[in-house]
Amino acid sequence: MKPYPEAYIDYLLYFHAQRDYFECHEVMEEFWKEHLGDTRSRTYVALIQIAVGMYHIRRGNRNGAVKMLQSAGRNAEAPHVLSLGLNPEKLQELLNQVWSSIEKDEFLYEDINLPITDPELIEFCLKECDRRGLIWQKPSLMEDELLIQKHTRRDRSEVVNERARQQQIRKEKGGAR
């Protein structure tokens, strides 16, 4: 198997086995922040946005989901998506299908699976699921409130403080928004 970032493997396991989109987001965001100069940086952002879009969908925030998935489609750069063992065309089709069905009010929540094309990556993920006692592509339990509401229970003070700091910087520069 070609080398993939460990955080990406964790992301795939959270996404496809635990269906914990909040943790997908957390793992990839931390990795992205540590690797801002990486050529795949925008594609890491796309993966974060896909996870955020999925937890918005699951919680009924349709507008937030559409915004995230559309943005993910713009950020998912084909060569970098491919370098992560995913099919870029199928990923775009999947994202377009989901957000357009939400906009048309035709979407009934269903977990999605990323179009992984690297058979060795799939095999590794399956073995890792076995090792961790997980089931690959197990459907979400919609009655699992802890999973579905997980992101609302986190400490957001760091994010709120950073946004306030950035707003103050813009204000001081004369560009307050």
mmCIF file of C-alpha atoms in Angstrom:
data_model
loop_
_atom_site.group_PDB
_atom_site.id
_atom_site.type_symbol
_atom_site.label_atom_id
_atom_site.label_comp_id
_atom_site.label_asym_id
_atom_site.label_seq_id
_atom_site.Cartn_x
_atom_site.Cartn_y
_atom_site.Cartn_z
ATOM 1 C CA MET A 1 0.000 0.000 0.000
ATOM 2 C CA LYS A 2 1.319 3.439 -0.812
ATOM 3 C CA PRO A 3 1.866 5.618 2.230
ATOM 4 C CA TYR A 4 -1.147 7.581 3.448
ATOM 5 C CA PRO A 5 -1.146 9.943 6.416
ATOM 6 C CA GLU A 6 -2.165 8.172 9.619
ATOM 7 C CA ALA A 7 -4.746 10.902 10.252
ATOM 8 C CA TYR A 8 -6.313 10.127 6.883
ATOM 9 C CA ILE A 9 -6.604 6.435 7.763
ATOM 10 C CA ASP A 10 -8.259 7.432 11.052
ATOM 11 C CA TYR A 11 -10.581 9.745 9.109
ATOM 12 C CA LEU A 12 -11.623 6.864 6.846
ATOM 13 C CA LEU A 13 -12.293 4.596 9.830
ATOM 14 C CA TYR A 14 -14.375 7.237 11.597
ATOM 15 C CA PHE A 15 -16.212 7.962 8.335
ATOM 16 C CA HIS A 16 -16.929 4.412 7.175
ATOM 17 C CA ALA A 17 -17.012 2.335 10.356
ATOM 18 C CA GLN A 18 -17.988 4.525 13.273
ATOM 19 C CA ARG A 19 -19.895 7.108 11.197
ATOM 20 C CA ASP A 20 -18.530 9.680 13.620
ATOM 21 C CA TYR A 21 -18.322 12.677 11.321
ATOM 22 C CA PHE A 22 -17.388 14.987 14.171
ATOM 23 C CA GLU A 23 -14.231 12.963 14.856
ATOM 24 C CA CYS A 24 -13.488 12.841 11.100
ATOM 25 C CA HIS A 25 -13.556 16.609 11.123
ATOM 26 C CA GLU A 26 -11.408 16.862 14.260
ATOM 27 C CA VAL A 27 -8.742 14.421 13.040
ATOM 28 C CA MET A 28 -8.388 15.987 9.592
ATOM 29 C CA GLU A 29 -8.529 19.555 10.859
ATOM 30 C CA GLU A 30 -5.703 18.893 13.306
ATOM 31 C CA PHE A 31 -3.661 17.214 10.559
ATOM 32 C CA TRP A 32 -4.400 20.036 8.100
ATOM 33 C CA LYS A 33 -3.314 22.698 10.613
ATOM 34 C CA GLU A 34 -0.031 20.837 11.123
ATOM 35 C CA HIS A 35 0.547 20.552 7.341
ATOM 36 C CA LEU A 36 -0.620 23.881 5.908
ATOM 37 C CA GLY A 37 2.139 23.876 3.276
ATOM 38 C CA ASP A 38 1.190 20.427 1.982
ATOM 39 C CA THR A 39 0.189 20.403 -1.692
ATOM 40 C CA ARG A 40 -2.976 18.523 -0.701
ATOM 41 C CA SER A 41 -4.039 21.205 1.784
ATOM 42 C CA ARG A 42 -7.215 22.208 -0.100
ATOM 43 C CA THR A 43 -8.181 18.569 -0.467
ATOM 44 C CA TYR A 44 -7.755 18.048 3.283
ATOM 45 C CA VAL A 45 -10.140 20.980 3.724
ATOM 46 C CA ALA A 46 -12.559 19.224 1.338
ATOM 47 C CA LEU A 47 -12.447 16.098 3.516
ATOM 48 C CA ILE A 48 -13.156 18.212 6.592
ATOM 49 C CA GLN A 49 -16.071 19.857 4.779
ATOM 50 C CA ILE A 50 -17.509 16.508 3.704
ATOM 51 C CA ALA A 51 -17.516 15.334 7.332
ATOM 52 C CA VAL A 52 -19.052 18.612 8.514
ATOM 53 C CA GLY A 53 -21.647 18.390 5.751
ATOM 54 C CA MET A 54 -22.559 14.867 6.830
ATOM 55 C CA TYR A 55 -23.095 15.782 10.456
ATOM 56 C CA HIS A 56 -25.154 18.779 9.349
ATOM 57 C CA ILE A 57 -27.311 16.492 7.208
ATOM 58 C CA ARG A 58 -27.766 14.002 10.021
ATOM 59 C CA ARG A 59 -28.841 16.785 12.394
ATOM 60 C CA GLY A 60 -31.262 18.299 9.860
ATOM 61 C CA ASN A 61 -29.228 21.426 9.031
ATOM 62 C CA ARG A 62 -29.870 21.240 5.309
ATOM 63 C CA ASN A 63 -28.516 24.702 4.438
ATOM 64 C CA GLY A 64 -25.270 24.079 6.300
ATOM 65 C CA ALA A 65 -24.921 20.691 4.616
ATOM 66 C CA VAL A 66 -25.406 22.097 1.113
ATOM 67 C CA LYS A 67 -22.916 24.900 1.764
ATOM 68 C CA MET A 68 -20.292 22.475 3.092
ATOM 69 C CA LEU A 69 -20.712 19.874 0.347
ATOM 70 C CA GLN A 70 -20.637 22.455 -2.457
ATOM 71 C CA SER A 71 -17.488 23.970 -0.997
ATOM 72 C CA ALA A 72 -15.957 20.501 -0.585
ATOM 73 C CA GLY A 73 -16.572 19.886 -4.284
ATOM 74 C CA ARG A 74 -14.670 23.065 -5.150
ATOM 75 C CA ASN A 75 -11.783 22.221 -2.802
ATOM 76 C CA ALA A 76 -11.365 18.570 -3.794
ATOM 77 C CA GLU A 77 -8.574 18.887 -6.331
ATOM 78 C CA ALA A 78 -8.644 15.851 -8.622
ATOM 79 C CA PRO A 79 -4.921 14.949 -8.594
ATOM 80 C CA HIS A 80 -4.811 15.186 -4.804
ATOM 81 C CA VAL A 81 -8.057 13.265 -4.343
ATOM 82 C CA LEU A 82 -6.541 10.555 -6.536
ATOM 83 C CA SER A 83 -3.331 10.606 -4.475
ATOM 84 C CA LEU A 84 -5.472 9.765 -1.443
ATOM 85 C CA GLY A 85 -6.804 6.632 -3.120
ATOM 86 C CA LEU A 86 -10.183 8.142 -4.042
ATOM 87 C CA ASN A 87 -11.874 8.448 -7.422
ATOM 88 C CA PRO A 88 -12.163 12.227 -8.058
ATOM 89 C CA GLU A 89 -14.985 11.975 -10.622
ATOM 90 C CA LYS A 90 -17.083 9.668 -8.467
ATOM 91 C CA LEU A 91 -16.466 11.860 -5.431
ATOM 92 C CA GLN A 92 -17.722 14.930 -7.332
ATOM 93 C CA GLU A 93 -20.754 12.994 -8.560
ATOM 94 C CA LEU A 94 -21.532 11.819 -5.031
ATOM 95 C CA LEU A 95 -21.243 15.313 -3.537
ATOM 96 C CA ASN A 96 -23.345 16.825 -6.335
ATOM 97 C CA GLN A 97 -25.984 14.140 -5.961
ATOM 98 C CA VAL A 98 -26.276 14.623 -2.206
ATOM 99 C CA TRP A 99 -26.397 18.417 -2.132
ATOM 100 C CA SER A 100 -28.723 18.691 -5.114
ATOM 101 C CA SER A 101 -31.148 16.164 -3.596
ATOM 102 C CA ILE A 102 -31.101 18.180 -0.356
ATOM 103 C CA GLU A 103 -31.863 21.378 -2.258
ATOM 104 C CA LYS A 104 -34.761 19.666 -4.041
ATOM 105 C CA ASP A 105 -35.975 18.374 -0.667
ATOM 106 C CA GLU A 106 -35.628 14.806 -1.947
ATOM 107 C CA PHE A 107 -32.917 13.637 0.451
ATOM 108 C CA LEU A 108 -33.616 11.074 3.112
ATOM 109 C CA TYR A 109 -30.606 10.689 5.381
ATOM 110 C CA GLU A 110 -28.339 7.870 4.405
ATOM 111 C CA ASP A 111 -24.660 7.409 5.182
ATOM 112 C CA ILE A 112 -22.409 7.829 2.173
ATOM 113 C CA ASN A 113 -19.234 5.962 1.376
ATOM 114 C CA LEU A 114 -16.281 7.695 -0.177
ATOM 115 C CA PRO A 115 -15.244 6.173 -3.523
ATOM 116 C CA ILE A 116 -12.007 4.467 -2.484
ATOM 117 C CA THR A 117 -10.202 3.014 -5.490
ATOM 118 C CA ASP A 118 -7.025 1.693 -3.868
ATOM 119 C CA PRO A 119 -7.709 -1.983 -3.049
ATOM 120 C CA GLU A 120 -4.759 -2.092 -0.658
ATOM 121 C CA LEU A 121 -6.187 0.879 1.234
ATOM 122 C CA ILE A 122 -9.547 -0.851 1.529
ATOM 123 C CA GLU A 123 -7.854 -4.060 2.672
ATOM 124 C CA PHE A 124 -5.835 -2.144 5.274
ATOM 125 C CA CYS A 125 -8.974 -0.386 6.548
ATOM 126 C CA LEU A 126 -10.846 -3.690 6.787
ATOM 127 C CA LYS A 127 -7.994 -5.244 8.779
ATOM 128 C CA GLU A 128 -7.824 -2.183 11.010
ATOM 129 C CA CYS A 129 -11.581 -2.434 11.598
ATOM 130 C CA ASP A 130 -11.151 -6.070 12.623
ATOM 131 C CA ARG A 131 -8.321 -5.093 14.959
ATOM 132 C CA ARG A 132 -10.431 -2.332 16.558
ATOM 133 C CA GLY A 133 -13.663 -4.331 16.671
ATOM 134 C CA LEU A 134 -15.402 -2.116 14.104
ATOM 135 C CA ILE A 135 -17.606 -2.918 11.124
ATOM 136 C CA TRP A 136 -16.689 -1.279 7.812
ATOM 137 C CA GLN A 137 -19.615 0.596 6.234
ATOM 138 C CA LYS A 138 -21.859 -0.002 9.216
ATOM 139 C CA PRO A 139 -24.895 2.308 9.015
ATOM 140 C CA SER A 140 -25.357 5.115 11.531
ATOM 141 C CA LEU A 141 -27.632 4.537 14.447
ATOM 142 C CA MET A 142 -29.932 7.541 14.138
ATOM 143 C CA GLU A 143 -31.142 7.010 17.699
ATOM 144 C CA ASP A 144 -27.588 7.417 19.069
ATOM 145 C CA GLU A 145 -27.972 10.960 20.417
ATOM 146 C CA LEU A 146 -24.420 10.991 21.775
ATOM 147 C CA LEU A 147 -23.044 10.438 18.275
ATOM 148 C CA ILE A 148 -25.457 12.733 16.460
ATOM 149 C CA GLN A 149 -25.184 15.617 18.937
ATOM 150 C CA LYS A 150 -21.476 15.109 19.719
ATOM 151 C CA HIS A 151 -20.245 18.354 18.235
ATOM 152 C CA THR A 152 -22.700 20.419 20.279
ATOM 153 C CA ARG A 153 -21.182 19.070 23.500
ATOM 154 C CA ARG A 154 -17.615 20.184 22.832
ATOM 155 C CA ASP A 155 -15.809 23.130 24.348
ATOM 156 C CA ARG A 156 -15.888 25.808 21.656
ATOM 157 C CA SER A 157 -14.168 28.540 23.699
ATOM 158 C CA GLU A 158 -10.931 28.237 21.695
ATOM 159 C CA VAL A 159 -12.802 28.683 18.390
ATOM 160 C CA VAL A 160 -14.914 31.560 19.722
ATOM 161 C CA ASN A 161 -11.827 33.327 21.132
ATOM 162 C CA GLU A 162 -9.901 32.922 17.885
ATOM 163 C CA ARG A 163 -12.805 34.311 15.832
ATOM 164 C CA ALA A 164 -13.036 37.319 18.180
ATOM 165 C CA ARG A 165 -9.278 37.843 17.883
ATOM 166 C CA GLN A 166 -9.420 37.717 14.076
ATOM 167 C CA GLN A 167 -12.377 40.108 14.040
ATOM 168 C CA GLN A 168 -10.454 42.551 16.258
ATOM 169 C CA ILE A 169 -7.449 42.366 13.923
ATOM 170 C CA ARG A 170 -9.674 43.137 10.918
ATOM 171 C CA LYS A 171 -11.330 45.983 12.805
ATOM 172 C CA GLU A 172 -7.966 47.491 13.690
ATOM 173 C CA LYS A 173 -6.923 47.284 10.040
ATOM 174 C CA GLY A 174 -10.148 49.023 8.997
ATOM 175 C CA GLY A 175 -11.704 45.973 7.396
ATOM 176 C CA ALA A 176 -14.215 44.918 10.049
ATOM 177 C CA ARG A 177 -16.944 42.583 8.847
#
